[in-house]
Amino acid sequence: MSLASGHPYLAIPGPSVMPDAVLRAMHRASPNIYEGELIGMTIGLLPDLRRVARTRHLVAIYIANGHGAWEAALANTVAPGDTVLALATGRFGHGWAKMAGDLGATVEMVDFGKQSPADPARIEAALRADTGHRIKAVLATHVDTSTGILSDMKAVRAAIDAAGHPALLMADCIASLGCDRLEMDAWGIDVAVTASQKGLMTPPGLGFVLFNDRAAAVRAGLDRVSPYWDWTRRADPEFYYEYFGGTAPTHHLYGLRAALDLIHAEGIEAVWARHDTLARAIWAAADVWGEAGALRLNVADPAHRSRAVTSLSLPAPKATELRAWVAANAGVTLGIGLGMAEAADPAWHGYFRIGHMGHVNAHMVLGMLGAIEAGLAALDIAHQAGGISAAAQVIGAA
Ligand SMILES: *Cc1c(COP(=O)(O)O)cnc(C)c1O
């Protein structure tokens, strides 16, 4: 007997669950890339992408994953020898900072650890200390997918302004877009970096860089930008063939069209509210389980937790055993504890993550939580029973 047969739930924080509508939209013959339907459809994606990020500014699309979008954003704003202030709340913040360094930037790092959000006071102090305004950009992670920490981008902007500093605010919104509330323009984000395979529910392979006029002016001031990453022509529909620096990512574009239709049919506010309720249901279950035993949410204060991904600890090797059990017995794949400990360290087996981003609803979350509770019981892992009831109450009250 296998209780895992049936529809699987890939509950890792990206790639996320793909809607049938996205898969169907991609199941087609190759379209002509020079004329016809694809051209108008691609141009029509841009306003709908802007609406998800709440911006009226430009968007460049790259055939790349999130790492490619990181590099694209840096290539257009930071020259070798420039300084950036990198804020880290987990592995992804360190990763983007390392990339900036590898591209020749001088990186000043403010590390907030693995359980706390970016602290505006420390950011303001670091910028005030930069009296010569050498820092060109602040690299922030809206949601760090390794830790599940949500940082307040509006507060980061306020810290930059309070210091009277001209640095750009560049935000990694790869995990947050379409899941956690994101208001690019209202919060003063100059450059937002994102990708297709998380809240946008489309296969990995599209990276997006949204940028405002301040960022465009910085790009215009650079002597040389790697031609493939240069956003100037990519963000201008006049140069359609250059939009993708070559052949368009045809099927991804159809998939993205279907995903954006789903998001806007539901309404972005409703999408955020759904993610909020589902996340609170997960946290309620984890809180109850943790009343007896050692299971813990990584981020203590719900205000600093993402609605897209939750990171949890369970003493090694139990987290790994639990992941293996729910995959084998319930058809649910949970995420590894990325960046919480090194893979060679036995403590690595003491963390796991739940992806609850994108095409996820109440019955999937209740089923996934039920699978975890069954696994806790099957593996004799100490926990307080009743997590599922707590989650159901959150959903019932929504
Ligand atoms: C997923 C993710 C990335 C990396 O994206 P890839 O598509 O895997 O390159 C970077 N930052 C954050 C916050 C992410 O969630």
mmCIF file with all atom_site columns, C-alpha atoms in Angstrom, residues 9-166:
data_model
loop_
_atom_site.group_PDB
_atom_site.id
_atom_site.type_symbol
_atom_site.label_atom_id
_atom_site.label_alt_id
_atom_site.label_comp_id
_atom_site.label_asym_id
_atom_site.label_entity_id
_atom_site.label_seq_id
_atom_site.pdbx_PDB_ins_code
_atom_site.Cartn_x
_atom_site.Cartn_y
_atom_site.Cartn_z
_atom_site.occupancy
_atom_site.B_iso_or_equiv
_atom_site.pdbx_formal_charge
_atom_site.auth_seq_id
_atom_site.auth_comp_id
_atom_site.auth_asym_id
_atom_site.auth_atom_id
_atom_site.pdbx_PDB_model_num
ATOM 1   C CA . TYR A 1 9   ? 2.038  18.608 -3.233  1.00 0.00 ? 9   TYR A CA 1
ATOM 2   C CA . LEU A 1 10  ? 5.515  20.045 -3.754  1.00 0.00 ? 10  LEU A CA 1
ATOM 3   C CA . ALA A 1 11  ? 5.557  22.171 -0.607  1.00 0.00 ? 11  ALA A CA 1
ATOM 4   C CA . ILE A 1 12  ? 9.064  23.543 -1.116  1.00 0.00 ? 12  ILE A CA 1
ATOM 5   C CA . PRO A 1 13  ? 9.677  27.279 -1.454  1.00 0.00 ? 13  PRO A CA 1
ATOM 6   C CA . GLY A 1 14  ? 10.130 27.271 -5.200  1.00 0.00 ? 14  GLY A CA 1
ATOM 7   C CA . PRO A 1 15  ? 9.507  26.032 -7.704  1.00 0.00 ? 15  PRO A CA 1
ATOM 8   C CA . SER A 1 16  ? 5.946  26.280 -6.484  1.00 0.00 ? 16  SER A CA 1
ATOM 9   C CA . VAL A 1 17  ? 2.834  24.356 -7.469  1.00 0.00 ? 17  VAL A CA 1
ATOM 10  C CA . MET A 1 18  ? 1.879  25.039 -11.081 1.00 0.00 ? 18  MET A CA 1
ATOM 11  C CA . PRO A 1 19  ? -1.791 25.664 -11.866 1.00 0.00 ? 19  PRO A CA 1
ATOM 12  C CA . ASP A 1 20  ? -3.357 23.484 -14.550 1.00 0.00 ? 20  ASP A CA 1
ATOM 13  C CA . ALA A 1 21  ? -4.182 26.685 -16.439 1.00 0.00 ? 21  ALA A CA 1
ATOM 14  C CA . VAL A 1 22  ? -0.460 27.500 -16.662 1.00 0.00 ? 22  VAL A CA 1
ATOM 15  C CA . LEU A 1 23  ? 0.416  23.997 -17.834 1.00 0.00 ? 23  LEU A CA 1
ATOM 16  C CA . ARG A 1 24  ? -2.376 24.042 -20.425 1.00 0.00 ? 24  ARG A CA 1
ATOM 17  C CA . ALA A 1 25  ? -1.300 27.446 -21.701 1.00 0.00 ? 25  ALA A CA 1
ATOM 18  C CA . MET A 1 26  ? 2.200  26.094 -22.327 1.00 0.00 ? 26  MET A CA 1
ATOM 19  C CA . HIS A 1 27  ? 1.008  22.980 -24.138 1.00 0.00 ? 27  HIS A CA 1
ATOM 20  C CA . ARG A 1 28  ? 1.054  24.277 -27.680 1.00 0.00 ? 28  ARG A CA 1
ATOM 21  C CA . ALA A 1 29  ? 3.095  24.339 -30.878 1.00 0.00 ? 29  ALA A CA 1
ATOM 22  C CA . SER A 1 30  ? 5.940  26.840 -31.206 1.00 0.00 ? 30  SER A CA 1
ATOM 23  C CA . PRO A 1 31  ? 4.601  30.266 -32.089 1.00 0.00 ? 31  PRO A CA 1
ATOM 24  C CA . ASN A 1 32  ? 6.175  32.660 -34.564 1.00 0.00 ? 32  ASN A CA 1
ATOM 25  C CA . ILE A 1 33  ? 8.432  35.012 -32.630 1.00 0.00 ? 33  ILE A CA 1
ATOM 26  C CA . TYR A 1 34  ? 8.566  37.755 -35.295 1.00 0.00 ? 34  TYR A CA 1
ATOM 27  C CA . GLU A 1 35  ? 4.939  38.584 -35.769 1.00 0.00 ? 35  GLU A CA 1
ATOM 28  C CA . GLY A 1 36  ? 1.504  37.576 -34.656 1.00 0.00 ? 36  GLY A CA 1
ATOM 29  C CA . GLU A 1 37  ? -0.088 36.825 -31.322 1.00 0.00 ? 37  GLU A CA 1
ATOM 30  C CA . LEU A 1 38  ? 3.073  36.452 -29.237 1.00 0.00 ? 38  LEU A CA 1
ATOM 31  C CA . ILE A 1 39  ? 4.148  40.061 -29.761 1.00 0.00 ? 39  ILE A CA 1
ATOM 32  C CA . GLY A 1 40  ? 0.974  41.653 -28.463 1.00 0.00 ? 40  GLY A CA 1
ATOM 33  C CA . MET A 1 41  ? 0.701  39.106 -25.686 1.00 0.00 ? 41  MET A CA 1
ATOM 34  C CA . THR A 1 42  ? 4.208  39.897 -24.450 1.00 0.00 ? 42  THR A CA 1
ATOM 35  C CA . ILE A 1 43  ? 3.603  43.639 -24.416 1.00 0.00 ? 43  ILE A CA 1
ATOM 36  C CA . GLY A 1 44  ? 0.355  42.968 -22.562 1.00 0.00 ? 44  GLY A CA 1
ATOM 37  C CA . LEU A 1 45  ? 2.228  41.139 -19.779 1.00 0.00 ? 45  LEU A CA 1
ATOM 38  C CA . LEU A 1 46  ? 4.042  44.293 -18.708 1.00 0.00 ? 46  LEU A CA 1
ATOM 39  C CA . PRO A 1 47  ? 1.173  46.261 -17.150 1.00 0.00 ? 47  PRO A CA 1
ATOM 40  C CA . ASP A 1 48  ? -0.051 43.116 -15.429 1.00 0.00 ? 48  ASP A CA 1
ATOM 41  C CA . LEU A 1 49  ? 3.386  42.450 -13.958 1.00 0.00 ? 49  LEU A CA 1
ATOM 42  C CA . ARG A 1 50  ? 3.531  46.057 -12.755 1.00 0.00 ? 50  ARG A CA 1
ATOM 43  C CA . ARG A 1 51  ? 0.189  45.643 -11.025 1.00 0.00 ? 51  ARG A CA 1
ATOM 44  C CA . VAL A 1 52  ? 1.461  42.653 -9.054  1.00 0.00 ? 52  VAL A CA 1
ATOM 45  C CA . ALA A 1 53  ? 4.453  44.670 -7.806  1.00 0.00 ? 53  ALA A CA 1
ATOM 46  C CA . ARG A 1 54  ? 2.396  47.879 -7.414  1.00 0.00 ? 54  ARG A CA 1
ATOM 47  C CA . THR A 1 55  ? 4.585  49.969 -9.618  1.00 0.00 ? 55  THR A CA 1
ATOM 48  C CA . ARG A 1 56  ? 4.057  52.237 -12.578 1.00 0.00 ? 56  ARG A CA 1
ATOM 49  C CA . HIS A 1 57  ? 7.688  51.919 -13.625 1.00 0.00 ? 57  HIS A CA 1
ATOM 50  C CA . LEU A 1 58  ? 9.561  49.808 -16.149 1.00 0.00 ? 58  LEU A CA 1
ATOM 51  C CA . VAL A 1 59  ? 10.085 46.084 -16.176 1.00 0.00 ? 59  VAL A CA 1
ATOM 52  C CA . ALA A 1 60  ? 12.795 44.116 -17.964 1.00 0.00 ? 60  ALA A CA 1
ATOM 53  C CA . ILE A 1 61  ? 12.287 40.389 -18.520 1.00 0.00 ? 61  ILE A CA 1
ATOM 54  C CA . TYR A 1 62  ? 15.268 38.030 -18.655 1.00 0.00 ? 62  TYR A CA 1
ATOM 55  C CA . ILE A 1 63  ? 15.478 34.373 -19.623 1.00 0.00 ? 63  ILE A CA 1
ATOM 56  C CA . ALA A 1 64  ? 17.031 33.534 -16.299 1.00 0.00 ? 64  ALA A CA 1
ATOM 57  C CA . ASN A 1 65  ? 16.322 32.289 -12.824 1.00 0.00 ? 65  ASN A CA 1
ATOM 58  C CA . GLY A 1 66  ? 16.466 34.530 -9.771  1.00 0.00 ? 66  GLY A CA 1
ATOM 59  C CA . HIS A 1 67  ? 20.251 34.511 -9.731  1.00 0.00 ? 67  HIS A CA 1
ATOM 60  C CA . GLY A 1 68  ? 20.228 35.899 -13.260 1.00 0.00 ? 68  GLY A CA 1
ATOM 61  C CA . ALA A 1 69  ? 17.840 38.661 -12.214 1.00 0.00 ? 69  ALA A CA 1
ATOM 62  C CA . TRP A 1 70  ? 20.151 39.478 -9.280  1.00 0.00 ? 70  TRP A CA 1
ATOM 63  C CA . GLU A 1 71  ? 23.039 39.863 -11.712 1.00 0.00 ? 71  GLU A CA 1
ATOM 64  C CA . ALA A 1 72  ? 20.954 41.908 -14.142 1.00 0.00 ? 72  ALA A CA 1
ATOM 65  C CA . ALA A 1 73  ? 20.005 44.354 -11.391 1.00 0.00 ? 73  ALA A CA 1
ATOM 66  C CA . LEU A 1 74  ? 23.623 44.746 -10.285 1.00 0.00 ? 74  LEU A CA 1
ATOM 67  C CA . ALA A 1 75  ? 24.951 45.042 -13.846 1.00 0.00 ? 75  ALA A CA 1
ATOM 68  C CA . ASN A 1 76  ? 22.750 48.091 -14.477 1.00 0.00 ? 76  ASN A CA 1
ATOM 69  C CA . THR A 1 77  ? 23.483 49.936 -11.245 1.00 0.00 ? 77  THR A CA 1
ATOM 70  C CA . VAL A 1 78  ? 26.848 49.013 -9.759  1.00 0.00 ? 78  VAL A CA 1
ATOM 71  C CA . ALA A 1 79  ? 30.216 49.355 -11.506 1.00 0.00 ? 79  ALA A CA 1
ATOM 72  C CA . PRO A 1 80  ? 33.382 47.570 -10.391 1.00 0.00 ? 80  PRO A CA 1
ATOM 73  C CA . GLY A 1 81  ? 34.880 49.583 -7.540  1.00 0.00 ? 81  GLY A CA 1
ATOM 74  C CA . ASP A 1 82  ? 31.509 50.951 -6.383  1.00 0.00 ? 82  ASP A CA 1
ATOM 75  C CA . THR A 1 83  ? 30.394 50.216 -2.844  1.00 0.00 ? 83  THR A CA 1
ATOM 76  C CA . VAL A 1 84  ? 27.132 48.547 -1.848  1.00 0.00 ? 84  VAL A CA 1
ATOM 77  C CA . LEU A 1 85  ? 25.577 48.083 1.563   1.00 0.00 ? 85  LEU A CA 1
ATOM 78  C CA . ALA A 1 86  ? 24.227 44.532 1.770   1.00 0.00 ? 86  ALA A CA 1
ATOM 79  C CA . LEU A 1 87  ? 21.656 43.556 4.386   1.00 0.00 ? 87  LEU A CA 1
ATOM 80  C CA . ALA A 1 88  ? 21.462 39.868 5.265   1.00 0.00 ? 88  ALA A CA 1
ATOM 81  C CA . THR A 1 89  ? 18.652 38.031 7.001   1.00 0.00 ? 89  THR A CA 1
ATOM 82  C CA . GLY A 1 90  ? 19.660 34.628 5.706   1.00 0.00 ? 90  GLY A CA 1
ATOM 83  C CA . ARG A 1 91  ? 21.443 32.818 2.946   1.00 0.00 ? 91  ARG A CA 1
ATOM 84  C CA . PHE A 1 92  ? 19.954 34.721 0.023   1.00 0.00 ? 92  PHE A CA 1
ATOM 85  C CA . GLY A 1 93  ? 21.096 38.082 1.337   1.00 0.00 ? 93  GLY A CA 1
ATOM 86  C CA . HIS A 1 94  ? 24.620 36.696 1.638   1.00 0.00 ? 94  HIS A CA 1
ATOM 87  C CA . GLY A 1 95  ? 24.342 35.214 -1.846  1.00 0.00 ? 95  GLY A CA 1
ATOM 88  C CA . TRP A 1 96  ? 23.411 38.489 -3.514  1.00 0.00 ? 96  TRP A CA 1
ATOM 89  C CA . ALA A 1 97  ? 26.164 40.278 -1.581  1.00 0.00 ? 97  ALA A CA 1
ATOM 90  C CA . LYS A 1 98  ? 28.728 37.716 -2.697  1.00 0.00 ? 98  LYS A CA 1
ATOM 91  C CA . MET A 1 99  ? 27.632 38.169 -6.290  1.00 0.00 ? 99  MET A CA 1
ATOM 92  C CA . ALA A 1 100 ? 28.112 41.940 -5.981  1.00 0.00 ? 100 ALA A CA 1
ATOM 93  C CA . GLY A 1 101 ? 31.597 41.316 -4.617  1.00 0.00 ? 101 GLY A CA 1
ATOM 94  C CA . ASP A 1 102 ? 32.413 38.866 -7.412  1.00 0.00 ? 102 ASP A CA 1
ATOM 95  C CA . LEU A 1 103 ? 31.382 41.556 -9.909  1.00 0.00 ? 103 LEU A CA 1
ATOM 96  C CA . GLY A 1 104 ? 33.980 43.880 -8.415  1.00 0.00 ? 104 GLY A CA 1
ATOM 97  C CA . ALA A 1 105 ? 31.933 45.897 -5.926  1.00 0.00 ? 105 ALA A CA 1
ATOM 98  C CA . THR A 1 106 ? 33.148 46.648 -2.435  1.00 0.00 ? 106 THR A CA 1
ATOM 99  C CA . VAL A 1 107 ? 30.578 45.097 -0.119  1.00 0.00 ? 107 VAL A CA 1
ATOM 100 C CA . GLU A 1 108 ? 29.746 46.486 3.294   1.00 0.00 ? 108 GLU A CA 1
ATOM 101 C CA . MET A 1 109 ? 27.712 43.898 5.116   1.00 0.00 ? 109 MET A CA 1
ATOM 102 C CA . VAL A 1 110 ? 25.145 44.310 7.863   1.00 0.00 ? 110 VAL A CA 1
ATOM 103 C CA . ASP A 1 111 ? 24.178 40.858 9.081   1.00 0.00 ? 111 ASP A CA 1
ATOM 104 C CA . PHE A 1 112 ? 20.989 40.584 11.138  1.00 0.00 ? 112 PHE A CA 1
ATOM 105 C CA . GLY A 1 113 ? 21.398 36.865 11.778  1.00 0.00 ? 113 GLY A CA 1
ATOM 106 C CA . LYS A 1 114 ? 18.931 34.109 10.950  1.00 0.00 ? 114 LYS A CA 1
ATOM 107 C CA . GLN A 1 115 ? 16.026 35.023 13.200  1.00 0.00 ? 115 GLN A CA 1
ATOM 108 C CA . SER A 1 116 ? 15.575 38.794 13.042  1.00 0.00 ? 116 SER A CA 1
ATOM 109 C CA . PRO A 1 117 ? 14.529 41.229 10.324  1.00 0.00 ? 117 PRO A CA 1
ATOM 110 C CA . ALA A 1 118 ? 16.656 44.073 8.993   1.00 0.00 ? 118 ALA A CA 1
ATOM 111 C CA . ASP A 1 119 ? 16.925 46.737 11.718  1.00 0.00 ? 119 ASP A CA 1
ATOM 112 C CA . PRO A 1 120 ? 16.418 50.258 10.325  1.00 0.00 ? 120 PRO A CA 1
ATOM 113 C CA . ALA A 1 121 ? 18.510 51.854 13.086  1.00 0.00 ? 121 ALA A CA 1
ATOM 114 C CA . ARG A 1 122 ? 21.595 49.871 12.082  1.00 0.00 ? 122 ARG A CA 1
ATOM 115 C CA . ILE A 1 123 ? 21.011 50.670 8.419   1.00 0.00 ? 123 ILE A CA 1
ATOM 116 C CA . GLU A 1 124 ? 20.699 54.371 9.149   1.00 0.00 ? 124 GLU A CA 1
ATOM 117 C CA . ALA A 1 125 ? 23.884 54.285 11.248  1.00 0.00 ? 125 ALA A CA 1
ATOM 118 C CA . ALA A 1 126 ? 25.818 52.507 8.475   1.00 0.00 ? 126 ALA A CA 1
ATOM 119 C CA . LEU A 1 127 ? 24.662 55.090 5.928   1.00 0.00 ? 127 LEU A CA 1
ATOM 120 C CA . ARG A 1 128 ? 25.397 58.066 8.209   1.00 0.00 ? 128 ARG A CA 1
ATOM 121 C CA . ALA A 1 129 ? 28.917 56.734 8.645   1.00 0.00 ? 129 ALA A CA 1
ATOM 122 C CA . ASP A 1 130 ? 29.319 56.902 4.847   1.00 0.00 ? 130 ASP A CA 1
ATOM 123 C CA . THR A 1 131 ? 29.804 60.679 4.823   1.00 0.00 ? 131 THR A CA 1
ATOM 124 C CA . GLY A 1 132 ? 31.379 60.616 1.351   1.00 0.00 ? 132 GLY A CA 1
ATOM 125 C CA . HIS A 1 133 ? 28.342 58.805 -0.109  1.00 0.00 ? 133 HIS A CA 1
ATOM 126 C CA . ARG A 1 134 ? 30.438 56.033 -1.591  1.00 0.00 ? 134 ARG A CA 1
ATOM 127 C CA . ILE A 1 135 ? 27.588 53.546 -1.129  1.00 0.00 ? 135 ILE A CA 1
ATOM 128 C CA . LYS A 1 136 ? 25.677 53.346 -4.428  1.00 0.00 ? 136 LYS A CA 1
ATOM 129 C CA . ALA A 1 137 ? 22.988 50.882 -3.435  1.00 0.00 ? 137 ALA A CA 1
ATOM 130 C CA . VAL A 1 138 ? 21.437 49.140 -0.458  1.00 0.00 ? 138 VAL A CA 1
ATOM 131 C CA . LEU A 1 139 ? 20.777 45.476 -1.260  1.00 0.00 ? 139 LEU A CA 1
ATOM 132 C CA . ALA A 1 140 ? 17.866 44.200 0.822   1.00 0.00 ? 140 ALA A CA 1
ATOM 133 C CA . THR A 1 141 ? 15.980 40.914 0.884   1.00 0.00 ? 141 THR A CA 1
ATOM 134 C CA . HIS A 1 142 ? 12.241 41.409 1.335   1.00 0.00 ? 142 HIS A CA 1
ATOM 135 C CA . VAL A 1 143 ? 11.696 37.745 2.249   1.00 0.00 ? 143 VAL A CA 1
ATOM 136 C CA . ASP A 1 144 ? 14.718 35.561 2.826   1.00 0.00 ? 144 ASP A CA 1
ATOM 137 C CA . THR A 1 145 ? 13.538 32.135 1.769   1.00 0.00 ? 145 THR A CA 1
ATOM 138 C CA . SER A 1 146 ? 16.125 30.303 3.858   1.00 0.00 ? 146 SER A CA 1
ATOM 139 C CA . THR A 1 147 ? 14.984 31.734 7.190   1.00 0.00 ? 147 THR A CA 1
ATOM 140 C CA . GLY A 1 148 ? 11.417 32.813 6.409   1.00 0.00 ? 148 GLY A CA 1
ATOM 141 C CA . ILE A 1 149 ? 12.210 36.340 7.630   1.00 0.00 ? 149 ILE A CA 1
ATOM 142 C CA . LEU A 1 150 ? 10.170 39.227 6.234   1.00 0.00 ? 150 LEU A CA 1
ATOM 143 C CA . SER A 1 151 ? 11.870 42.622 6.460   1.00 0.00 ? 151 SER A CA 1
ATOM 144 C CA . ASP A 1 152 ? 10.026 45.934 6.260   1.00 0.00 ? 152 ASP A CA 1
ATOM 145 C CA . MET A 1 153 ? 11.120 47.603 3.022   1.00 0.00 ? 153 MET A CA 1
ATOM 146 C CA . LYS A 1 154 ? 9.264  50.808 3.845   1.00 0.00 ? 154 LYS A CA 1
ATOM 147 C CA . ALA A 1 155 ? 11.315 51.049 7.046   1.00 0.00 ? 155 ALA A CA 1
ATOM 148 C CA . VAL A 1 156 ? 14.539 50.444 5.102   1.00 0.00 ? 156 VAL A CA 1
ATOM 149 C CA . ARG A 1 157 ? 13.590 53.310 2.789   1.00 0.00 ? 157 ARG A CA 1
ATOM 150 C CA . ALA A 1 158 ? 12.846 55.505 5.804   1.00 0.00 ? 158 ALA A CA 1
ATOM 151 C CA . ALA A 1 159 ? 16.287 54.693 7.231   1.00 0.00 ? 159 ALA A CA 1
ATOM 152 C CA . ILE A 1 160 ? 17.974 55.658 3.951   1.00 0.00 ? 160 ILE A CA 1
ATOM 153 C CA . ASP A 1 161 ? 16.026 58.926 3.859   1.00 0.00 ? 161 ASP A CA 1
ATOM 154 C CA . ALA A 1 162 ? 16.673 59.664 7.537   1.00 0.00 ? 162 ALA A CA 1
ATOM 155 C CA . ALA A 1 163 ? 20.396 59.375 6.838   1.00 0.00 ? 163 ALA A CA 1
ATOM 156 C CA . GLY A 1 164 ? 19.976 61.765 3.899   1.00 0.00 ? 164 GLY A CA 1
ATOM 157 C CA . HIS A 1 165 ? 21.719 59.207 1.725   1.00 0.00 ? 165 HIS A CA 1
ATOM 158 C CA . PRO A 1 166 ? 21.266 58.997 -2.084  1.00 0.00 ? 166 PRO A CA 1
#
